[in-house]
Coordinates of C-alpha atoms and ligand atoms in Angstrom, one line a residue:
M1 CA -17.0 73.1 -32.4
S2 CA -14.8 75.0 -30.1
V3 CA -12.4 72.9 -28.1
Q4 CA -11.0 75.0 -25.2
T5 CA -11.5 72.9 -22.1
A6 CA -11.2 69.4 -20.9
D7 CA -15.0 69.0 -21.1
D8 CA -14.9 70.1 -24.7
L9 CA -12.1 67.6 -25.4
S10 CA -14.2 64.9 -23.8
A11 CA -17.2 65.8 -25.9
A12 CA -15.1 65.9 -29.0
M13 CA -13.4 62.6 -28.4
G14 CA -15.9 60.4 -26.5
P15 CA -14.3 58.3 -23.7
W16 CA -10.9 59.8 -24.3
R17 CA -9.3 58.5 -21.2
D18 CA -9.6 54.9 -22.4
A19 CA -7.6 52.7 -24.7
Y20 CA -9.1 51.8 -28.1
I21 CA -8.9 48.0 -28.5
D22 CA -10.8 45.7 -30.9
G23 CA -13.0 48.3 -32.3
A24 CA -14.2 49.8 -28.9
W25 CA -13.0 52.2 -26.2
Q26 CA -12.1 50.1 -23.2
P27 CA -10.9 50.9 -19.7
V28 CA -7.3 50.0 -19.1
Q29 CA -6.3 47.7 -16.2
G30 CA -4.1 50.2 -14.3
S31 CA -5.3 53.1 -12.3
E32 CA -2.4 55.5 -13.1
V33 CA -3.2 58.6 -15.2
L34 CA -0.9 60.7 -17.3
P35 CA -1.4 64.5 -17.0
V36 CA -1.5 66.5 -20.2
V37 CA -0.1 70.0 -19.7
D38 CA -1.0 73.1 -21.7
P39 CA 2.5 74.6 -22.4
S40 CA 1.1 78.2 -22.5
T41 CA -0.1 78.1 -18.9
R42 CA 1.5 75.0 -17.3
A43 CA -2.0 74.0 -16.3
I44 CA -3.1 70.3 -16.5
I45 CA -5.8 70.3 -19.1
A46 CA -6.6 66.6 -19.3
E47 CA -5.5 63.2 -18.0
V48 CA -5.3 60.0 -20.0
A49 CA -5.3 56.5 -18.6
A50 CA -1.8 54.9 -18.6
G51 CA -2.0 51.6 -20.3
T52 CA 0.0 48.6 -19.0
P53 CA 1.7 45.6 -20.7
A54 CA -1.5 43.7 -20.0
D55 CA -3.5 46.2 -22.0
L56 CA -0.9 46.0 -24.8
D57 CA -1.4 42.2 -24.8
R58 CA -5.1 42.6 -25.4
A59 CA -4.5 45.1 -28.2
V60 CA -1.9 42.8 -29.9
A61 CA -4.3 39.9 -29.6
A62 CA -7.0 41.9 -31.3
A63 CA -4.6 43.0 -34.0
R64 CA -3.4 39.4 -34.5
A65 CA -7.0 38.1 -34.8
A66 CA -7.9 40.9 -37.3
F67 CA -4.9 40.3 -39.5
P68 CA -6.0 37.3 -41.7
A69 CA -9.2 39.0 -42.8
F70 CA -7.6 42.5 -43.2
T71 CA -4.6 41.2 -45.1
A72 CA -6.9 39.5 -47.6
S73 CA -9.2 42.5 -48.0
P74 CA -9.5 43.9 -51.5
V75 CA -7.4 46.9 -52.3
A76 CA -10.7 48.7 -53.1
D77 CA -11.9 48.2 -49.5
R78 CA -8.7 49.6 -48.1
L79 CA -8.8 52.6 -50.5
A80 CA -12.4 53.3 -49.4
L81 CA -11.3 53.2 -45.7
L82 CA -8.4 55.6 -46.3
E83 CA -10.7 57.9 -48.3
R84 CA -13.1 58.1 -45.4
I85 CA -10.3 58.7 -42.9
H86 CA -9.0 61.5 -45.2
T87 CA -12.4 63.1 -45.4
L88 CA -12.9 62.9 -41.6
V89 CA -9.5 64.5 -40.9
L90 CA -10.5 67.4 -43.1
E91 CA -14.0 67.6 -41.6
R92 CA -12.6 67.7 -38.1
A93 CA -9.6 69.9 -39.0
E94 CA -10.6 72.8 -36.6
P95 CA -11.1 70.8 -33.4
L96 CA -7.9 68.8 -34.3
A97 CA -6.0 72.1 -34.7
Q98 CA -7.4 73.4 -31.4
I99 CA -6.4 70.3 -29.6
L100 CA -2.8 70.5 -31.0
T101 CA -2.6 74.1 -29.8
L102 CA -3.7 73.0 -26.3
E103 CA -1.6 69.8 -26.0
M104 CA 1.7 71.0 -27.5
G105 CA 1.5 74.7 -28.1
A106 CA 1.5 74.8 -31.9
T107 CA 0.3 78.2 -32.9
I108 CA -3.3 78.0 -34.1
S109 CA -2.3 79.3 -37.5
H110 CA 0.5 76.7 -37.9
A111 CA -1.8 73.9 -36.6
R112 CA -4.4 74.9 -39.2
A113 CA -1.9 75.5 -42.1
A114 CA 0.5 72.6 -41.4
H115 CA -0.1 70.1 -38.6
V116 CA -3.6 69.1 -39.8
P117 CA -3.4 69.4 -43.6
L118 CA 0.0 67.7 -43.8
A119 CA -1.4 64.8 -41.7
A120 CA -4.3 64.6 -44.3
A121 CA -1.6 64.7 -47.0
H122 CA 0.0 61.6 -45.6
V123 CA -3.3 59.8 -45.8
Q124 CA -3.8 61.0 -49.4
A125 CA -0.2 59.9 -50.3
A126 CA -1.0 56.4 -49.0
I127 CA -4.1 56.4 -51.1
D128 CA -2.1 57.4 -54.2
V129 CA 0.5 54.7 -53.6
L130 CA -2.0 51.9 -53.0
R131 CA -4.1 52.8 -56.0
D132 CA -1.2 52.1 -58.4
Y133 CA 0.9 49.6 -56.5
D134 CA 1.9 46.3 -58.1
F135 CA 1.9 43.7 -55.4
L136 CA 3.1 41.0 -57.8
T137 CA 5.8 41.4 -60.4
I138 CA 7.4 38.7 -62.7
R139 CA 11.1 38.4 -63.3
G140 CA 11.8 35.5 -65.7
T141 CA 9.9 32.6 -64.2
T142 CA 9.9 34.0 -60.7
A143 CA 7.1 35.9 -59.1
I144 CA 8.0 38.6 -56.6
V145 CA 5.1 39.1 -54.3
R146 CA 4.8 41.8 -51.7
E147 CA 2.7 41.0 -48.6
P148 CA 1.8 42.9 -45.5
I149 CA 4.4 42.2 -42.8
G150 CA 1.8 41.6 -40.0
V151 CA 1.1 43.2 -36.7
C152 CA 2.9 46.6 -36.3
A153 CA 3.7 48.7 -33.3
L154 CA 3.8 52.4 -34.0
I155 CA 5.4 54.8 -31.5
T156 CA 5.1 58.5 -32.1
P157 CA 6.6 61.7 -30.5
W158 CA 5.0 64.9 -29.2
N159 CA 6.5 67.4 -31.7
W160 CA 4.2 66.7 -34.7
P161 CA 1.8 64.4 -33.0
L162 CA -1.0 64.0 -35.5
Y163 CA 1.3 64.2 -38.5
Q164 CA 3.6 61.5 -37.3
I165 CA 0.6 59.2 -36.6
A166 CA -0.8 59.7 -40.0
A167 CA 2.6 59.0 -41.6
K168 CA 2.6 55.6 -40.0
V169 CA -1.0 54.5 -39.7
A170 CA -2.0 55.4 -43.3
P171 CA 0.7 53.3 -45.0
A172 CA 0.3 50.5 -42.6
L173 CA -3.5 50.3 -43.3
A174 CA -2.8 50.7 -47.0
A175 CA -0.4 47.8 -46.9
G176 CA -2.9 45.5 -45.2
C177 CA -1.2 45.4 -41.8
T178 CA -3.0 45.6 -38.4
M179 CA -1.5 47.7 -35.7
V180 CA -1.2 49.1 -32.2
L181 CA -0.4 52.8 -31.8
K182 CA 1.3 54.3 -28.7
P183 CA 1.3 58.1 -29.0
S184 CA 3.6 60.3 -26.9
E185 CA 2.3 60.4 -23.4
L186 CA 3.1 64.2 -23.4
S187 CA 0.7 65.1 -26.3
P188 CA -1.8 62.2 -26.6
L189 CA -5.1 64.1 -27.2
S190 CA -5.0 64.5 -31.0
A191 CA -4.1 60.8 -31.2
L192 CA -7.3 59.9 -29.3
M193 CA -9.3 62.1 -31.7
F194 CA -7.5 60.4 -34.7
A195 CA -8.5 57.0 -33.2
Q196 CA -12.1 58.1 -33.2
I197 CA -11.8 59.1 -36.8
V198 CA -10.4 55.6 -37.7
H199 CA -13.3 54.1 -35.8
D200 CA -15.9 56.4 -37.5
A201 CA -14.4 55.6 -40.9
G202 CA -15.4 52.0 -40.3
A203 CA -12.0 50.3 -39.8
P204 CA -12.7 46.6 -39.0
A205 CA -12.5 45.8 -35.3
G206 CA -8.9 45.0 -34.2
T207 CA -7.3 46.5 -37.3
F208 CA -6.2 49.7 -35.5
N209 CA -5.7 49.8 -31.7
L210 CA -4.4 52.6 -29.5
V211 CA -2.9 52.1 -26.0
N212 CA -1.6 55.2 -24.2
G213 CA 1.3 54.8 -21.8
T214 CA 4.8 55.7 -21.1
G215 CA 7.7 54.7 -23.3
A216 CA 9.4 52.8 -20.5
E217 CA 6.3 50.7 -19.8
V218 CA 4.1 50.3 -22.9
G219 CA 6.8 51.3 -25.5
A220 CA 9.3 48.9 -24.1
A221 CA 6.8 46.1 -24.0
M222 CA 5.9 46.7 -27.6
A223 CA 9.5 46.4 -28.7
A224 CA 10.0 43.1 -26.8
H225 CA 6.6 41.7 -27.7
P226 CA 6.8 38.2 -29.4
D227 CA 3.6 38.7 -31.4
I228 CA 4.5 42.0 -33.0
D229 CA 6.2 41.7 -36.4
M230 CA 7.5 45.2 -36.9
I231 CA 8.0 48.3 -34.8
S232 CA 8.3 51.8 -36.2
I233 CA 9.4 54.6 -33.8
T234 CA 9.8 58.3 -34.3
G235 CA 11.6 59.9 -31.3
S236 CA 14.9 60.5 -29.7
N237 CA 18.0 58.5 -30.4
R238 CA 17.9 57.3 -26.8
A239 CA 14.4 55.7 -27.3
G240 CA 15.3 54.5 -30.8
V241 CA 18.3 52.6 -29.5
L242 CA 16.4 51.1 -26.6
V243 CA 13.7 49.9 -29.0
A244 CA 16.2 48.3 -31.3
Q245 CA 17.9 46.5 -28.4
A246 CA 14.6 45.3 -26.9
A247 CA 13.4 44.2 -30.4
A248 CA 16.5 42.2 -31.2
P249 CA 15.7 38.9 -29.5
T250 CA 12.4 38.6 -31.5
V251 CA 14.1 39.7 -34.8
K252 CA 11.2 42.0 -35.6
R253 CA 11.7 44.7 -38.3
V254 CA 12.7 48.0 -36.7
T255 CA 12.2 51.3 -38.4
Q256 CA 13.7 54.4 -36.7
E257 CA 13.1 58.0 -37.4
L258 CA 15.4 59.7 -34.9
G259 CA 17.2 63.0 -34.3
G260 CA 18.8 65.5 -36.6
K261 CA 21.1 68.5 -36.8
S262 CA 20.5 69.6 -40.3
P263 CA 22.8 72.0 -42.2
N264 CA 21.7 74.9 -44.4
L265 CA 24.6 75.5 -46.7
M266 CA 24.6 78.9 -48.4
L267 CA 26.8 79.0 -51.5
P268 CA 28.6 82.3 -52.3
D269 CA 26.1 83.2 -55.1
T270 CA 23.1 82.9 -52.7
D271 CA 20.6 85.7 -52.6
F272 CA 21.2 86.3 -48.9
A273 CA 18.4 88.8 -48.4
H274 CA 15.9 86.1 -49.5
A275 CA 17.6 82.9 -48.2
V276 CA 18.6 84.0 -44.7
P277 CA 15.1 85.0 -43.5
L278 CA 13.6 81.8 -44.9
G279 CA 16.4 79.8 -43.3
I280 CA 15.7 81.3 -39.9
L281 CA 12.0 80.8 -40.2
S282 CA 12.3 77.2 -41.4
A283 CA 14.6 76.4 -38.5
F284 CA 12.2 78.0 -36.0
R285 CA 9.1 76.5 -37.6
N286 CA 7.1 74.6 -34.9
V287 CA 9.3 76.4 -32.4
G288 CA 12.3 74.6 -33.7
Q289 CA 10.9 71.3 -32.6
S290 CA 11.3 69.4 -35.9
C291 CA 13.8 66.7 -36.3
S292 CA 14.8 68.0 -39.7
A293 CA 15.0 71.7 -38.7
P294 CA 17.9 73.4 -40.5
T295 CA 19.6 74.7 -37.4
R296 CA 23.2 75.0 -38.7
M297 CA 23.5 77.9 -41.1
I298 CA 26.8 77.5 -43.0
V299 CA 27.8 80.8 -44.7
P300 CA 30.8 82.3 -46.5
R301 CA 33.1 84.0 -44.0
D302 CA 33.2 87.2 -46.0
R303 CA 29.4 87.4 -45.8
L304 CA 29.1 86.7 -42.0
A305 CA 28.3 90.3 -40.9
E306 CA 25.7 90.7 -43.6
V307 CA 24.1 87.3 -42.7
E308 CA 24.0 88.2 -39.0
A309 CA 22.3 91.6 -39.7
I310 CA 19.6 89.9 -41.8
A311 CA 19.2 87.2 -39.1
R312 CA 18.8 89.7 -36.3
A313 CA 16.1 91.6 -38.3
T314 CA 14.3 88.4 -39.1
V315 CA 14.2 87.4 -35.4
E316 CA 12.9 90.9 -34.6
S317 CA 9.9 90.2 -36.9
I318 CA 8.9 87.0 -35.0
V319 CA 5.8 87.5 -32.8
V320 CA 6.3 85.4 -29.7
G321 CA 3.1 84.9 -27.8
L322 CA 0.1 82.8 -26.9
P323 CA -0.4 80.1 -29.5
S324 CA -4.2 80.6 -29.5
E325 CA -3.8 84.1 -31.0
D326 CA -3.8 84.4 -34.8
A327 CA -0.9 86.9 -34.9
T328 CA 1.5 84.7 -32.9
T329 CA 4.3 83.2 -35.0
L330 CA 6.2 81.5 -32.2
G331 CA 4.4 79.8 -29.3
P332 CA 5.8 78.0 -26.3
I333 CA 8.1 75.0 -26.2
A334 CA 5.8 71.9 -26.0
N335 CA 6.7 70.6 -22.5
Q336 CA 8.7 71.3 -19.4
A337 CA 11.5 68.9 -20.0
Q338 CA 12.1 70.3 -23.5
Y339 CA 11.9 73.9 -22.1
Q340 CA 14.7 73.1 -19.6
R341 CA 16.8 71.4 -22.3
V342 CA 16.6 74.5 -24.5
Q343 CA 17.5 76.9 -21.7
T344 CA 20.4 74.6 -20.8
M345 CA 21.7 74.5 -24.3
I346 CA 21.6 78.3 -24.7
A347 CA 23.7 78.6 -21.5
V348 CA 26.1 76.0 -22.9
G349 CA 26.5 77.9 -26.1
M350 CA 27.5 81.0 -24.2
E351 CA 29.9 79.1 -22.0
E352 CA 31.5 77.5 -25.1
G353 CA 32.3 81.0 -26.5
A354 CA 29.8 81.3 -29.3
R355 CA 28.6 84.9 -29.8
L356 CA 25.0 85.8 -29.2
V357 CA 23.5 87.6 -32.2
C358 CA 20.1 87.8 -30.6
G359 CA 18.0 86.1 -27.9
G360 CA 19.7 84.3 -25.0
P361 CA 18.6 82.7 -21.8
G362 CA 15.4 83.4 -19.9
Q363 CA 12.0 84.2 -21.1
P364 CA 10.4 86.9 -23.2
A365 CA 8.9 89.6 -21.0
G366 CA 5.3 89.0 -20.0
L367 CA 5.3 85.3 -21.0
E368 CA 6.7 83.8 -17.8
Q369 CA 3.5 81.7 -17.2
G370 CA 4.3 79.2 -19.9
F371 CA 7.3 77.4 -21.5
F372 CA 8.2 80.4 -23.7
V373 CA 11.8 80.9 -24.8
R374 CA 13.6 83.7 -26.6
P375 CA 14.4 82.9 -30.3
T376 CA 18.2 82.7 -30.2
I377 CA 21.0 82.9 -32.8
F378 CA 24.6 82.2 -32.2
S379 CA 27.5 83.1 -34.5
D380 CA 31.2 82.3 -34.5
A381 CA 30.2 78.7 -33.8
T382 CA 32.6 75.9 -34.6
T383 CA 31.9 72.2 -35.2
A384 CA 33.6 71.4 -32.0
M385 CA 30.9 73.1 -29.9
S386 CA 28.1 71.0 -28.5
I387 CA 25.5 73.6 -29.7
A388 CA 26.8 72.7 -33.3
Q389 CA 26.6 69.0 -32.6
E390 CA 23.7 68.2 -30.3
E391 CA 20.1 68.4 -31.3
I392 CA 18.6 71.3 -29.2
F393 CA 15.0 71.0 -30.5
G394 CA 14.0 74.6 -29.9
P395 CA 14.4 78.0 -31.7
V396 CA 18.1 78.1 -31.5
L397 CA 20.3 78.4 -34.6
V398 CA 24.1 78.5 -35.0
I399 CA 25.9 80.3 -37.8
I400 CA 29.2 78.7 -38.9
A401 CA 31.5 80.4 -41.3
Y402 CA 33.4 78.6 -44.1
D403 CA 36.3 79.6 -46.4
D404 CA 35.8 77.4 -49.4
I405 CA 33.1 75.0 -50.6
D406 CA 35.0 71.8 -49.7
Q407 CA 35.2 73.1 -46.1
A408 CA 31.5 74.0 -46.2
V409 CA 30.6 70.4 -47.2
A410 CA 32.9 69.0 -44.6
I411 CA 31.2 71.2 -41.9
A412 CA 27.8 70.1 -43.2
N413 CA 28.8 66.4 -42.8
D414 CA 30.6 66.8 -39.5
T415 CA 27.7 65.4 -37.4
I416 CA 26.6 62.0 -36.2
F417 CA 23.2 62.8 -37.8
G418 CA 22.0 62.6 -41.4
L419 CA 18.4 63.5 -41.6
G420 CA 17.7 66.8 -43.5
G421 CA 19.8 69.3 -45.3
H422 CA 19.4 72.5 -47.4
V423 CA 21.6 74.0 -50.1
Q424 CA 21.0 77.6 -51.3
G425 CA 22.5 79.0 -54.5
T426 CA 21.7 80.7 -57.8
D427 CA 23.8 78.3 -59.9
L428 CA 21.5 75.3 -59.8
E429 CA 24.2 73.0 -61.3
Q430 CA 26.6 73.8 -58.4
A431 CA 23.8 73.5 -55.8
R432 CA 22.9 70.0 -57.2
S433 CA 26.5 68.9 -57.1
V434 CA 26.9 70.1 -53.5
A435 CA 23.6 68.3 -52.6
R436 CA 25.0 65.1 -53.8
R437 CA 27.9 65.4 -51.4
I438 CA 25.8 65.9 -48.3
R439 CA 25.2 62.7 -46.3
T440 CA 21.5 63.1 -45.4
G441 CA 18.3 61.4 -46.3
Q442 CA 16.8 64.6 -47.7
V443 CA 18.4 67.7 -49.2
H444 CA 16.2 70.7 -50.1
L445 CA 17.5 73.1 -52.9
N446 CA 16.3 76.7 -52.6
Y447 CA 13.4 76.0 -50.3
P448 CA 11.2 73.8 -52.5
A449 CA 7.6 72.9 -51.6
W450 CA 7.0 70.1 -49.2
D451 CA 6.4 66.7 -50.9
A452 CA 4.4 64.0 -49.2
H453 CA 5.9 61.4 -51.6
A454 CA 9.6 62.4 -51.1
P455 CA 11.2 59.6 -49.0
F456 CA 12.0 60.8 -45.5
G457 CA 14.5 59.3 -43.1
G458 CA 18.0 59.3 -41.9
Y459 CA 21.6 58.4 -42.8
K460 CA 23.9 57.7 -39.9
R461 CA 22.4 57.9 -36.5
S462 CA 19.2 59.7 -37.7
G463 CA 17.6 56.3 -38.2
N464 CA 16.9 53.3 -40.4
G465 CA 14.2 53.0 -43.1
R466 CA 12.2 55.6 -44.8
E467 CA 8.7 57.1 -44.4
Y468 CA 6.3 58.8 -46.8
G469 CA 5.0 57.8 -50.2
A470 CA 6.0 54.5 -51.8
F471 CA 9.2 54.0 -49.7
G472 CA 7.2 54.5 -46.5
F473 CA 4.5 52.1 -47.7
E474 CA 7.1 49.4 -48.6
E475 CA 8.4 49.4 -45.0
Y476 CA 5.2 47.6 -44.1
L477 CA 5.6 44.9 -46.7
E478 CA 7.5 41.6 -46.8
V479 CA 9.0 40.3 -50.1
K480 CA 8.2 36.8 -51.2
S481 CA 9.8 35.0 -54.2
I482 CA 7.8 32.3 -55.8
L483 CA 10.2 30.5 -58.1
G484 CA 8.7 28.5 -61.1
F485 CA 5.6 30.7 -61.0
A486 CA 5.5 31.8 -64.6
Ligands
NAD501 P1 11.1 60.4 -27.0 O1 12.2 59.5 -27.5 O2 11.2 60.8 -25.6 O3 9.7 59.8 -27.2 C1 9.2 59.3 -28.5 C2 8.3 58.2 -28.3 O4 9.1 57.1 -27.8 C3 7.2 58.4 -27.2 O5 6.0 57.9 -27.6 C4 7.8 57.7 -26.0 O6 6.9 57.3 -25.1 C5 8.5 56.5 -26.7 N1 9.6 55.9 -25.9 C6 10.4 56.5 -25.0 N2 11.2 55.6 -24.4 C7 10.9 54.4 -25.0 C8 11.4 53.1 -24.8 N3 12.4 52.8 -23.9 N4 10.9 52.1 -25.5 C9 9.9 52.4 -26.4 N5 9.4 53.6 -26.6 C10 9.9 54.6 -25.9 O7 11.2 61.6 -28.0 P2 10.3 62.9 -28.0 O8 11.0 63.8 -27.0 O9 8.9 62.6 -27.8 O10 10.5 63.4 -29.5 C11 11.5 64.3 -29.9 C12 12.5 63.5 -30.6 O11 11.9 62.9 -31.8 C13 13.6 64.4 -31.2 O12 14.9 63.8 -30.9 C14 13.4 64.4 -32.7 O13 14.5 64.6 -33.4 C15 12.8 63.1 -32.9 N6 12.0 63.1 -34.1 C16 12.4 62.5 -35.2 C17 11.7 62.5 -36.4 C18 12.1 61.8 -37.6 O14 11.3 61.6 -38.4 N7 13.4 61.5 -37.7 C19 10.5 63.2 -36.4 C20 10.1 63.9 -35.3 C21 10.8 63.8 -34.1

């Protein structure tokens, strides 16, 4: 199936404008529509119906009604449901990849190689965890029982739309929770296709619901809703704080996966010819729109010129272009607001006195029709600069020099964020010891393979709670002690 137009999308997804409530696609109450823009062309390619708080109420009621039966369902039934979802994600991988390319500009090769298979990997990880999970353990005469927390609200961002949805929906289903998903209003099409997959996999009516809408309307109503037990949001710090504030009066559990400004600390014995290109490419993966992108490269001062030369050559090898073309390695920024933010931050870096190694403001020649930006590297950056402190969320990297390892660690930790981190070095013992000193939820040593079971989440203002694997699964569980049980 080739998904290139709104009609193809419609055919691929069924009644994609609607909400999915209680096992069926249903019209929403409001008449407002939300345009979906192809970032390569700025053309509106689809519209989805904006849900309202009244639509959310219907979805929550359906999830509440479905909860008693689903929470009591045998583990084998939930495993079978997740297996069918996993199979369907892989069967529909190509239209999913094409929709991601259209709705947020992921290059088709990256959508095929990462967005879709890693979403499937989160479903597989939930299967692996559920298969071996002990919901009851005995300590002395006390039983410790883990039970699904209840009705969950799941709010996801536009940068890894399908992946983030899978990382929340799969463990919530595995745990035996029922849920309402609100995908990003900017990139909601792959979410609608995912909802169709959950439906086709045979999820009991009401178990999984989807209501499109804005954060200010549907998202805020979710956070405040008295009949939602837990809310999990991935998004900006601004939205994460608003969700926590709105959720406080109902004392629901709040899990937040928020922003980052992750360091890539290169120890003096690093193989720079190998580690610098990989560092640039991992920072610019997904056009730099990843919360854990390692956008601060921290390098020994006496290697600065060498690092800059390698970085410049690496950027020259990047192919900026249309995301639908196989050869493209860097597509457009996903939406207009983010495009403007990236252009602003490049200008700020120049005003702050950081030195441009390559890139800069404006657009690559011949690509003015979309939200394309020039991959940009600054050097001579200091931790006082806003380009070294604020999340830019685009292909913009700062190089910061250090004089000794204590100073390098201090620079790495000099941020309000604490999501990801990288340490490079030949002496693994030294790299391990530096990793222990970095205050982030993940640290990667020498670019290891991605791990769907490695807990993911933030220290400091990068969030609360963990996703992925067993830790992500347990966010959807309550703990009950039954004393005198044994
Ligand atoms: P955003 O905060 O604008 O939107 C994220 C989601 O929150 C959307 O679904 C949006 O509708 C909703 N939302 C917005 N305001 C809300 C409100 N008041 N109440 C409830 N919901 C609301 O973020 P974005 O621009 O879509 O995503 C980019 C951000 O996400 C970046 O800051 C990035 O670092 C972060 N992110 C974090 C992780 C992580 O795991 N830590 C992963 C990916 C992205």
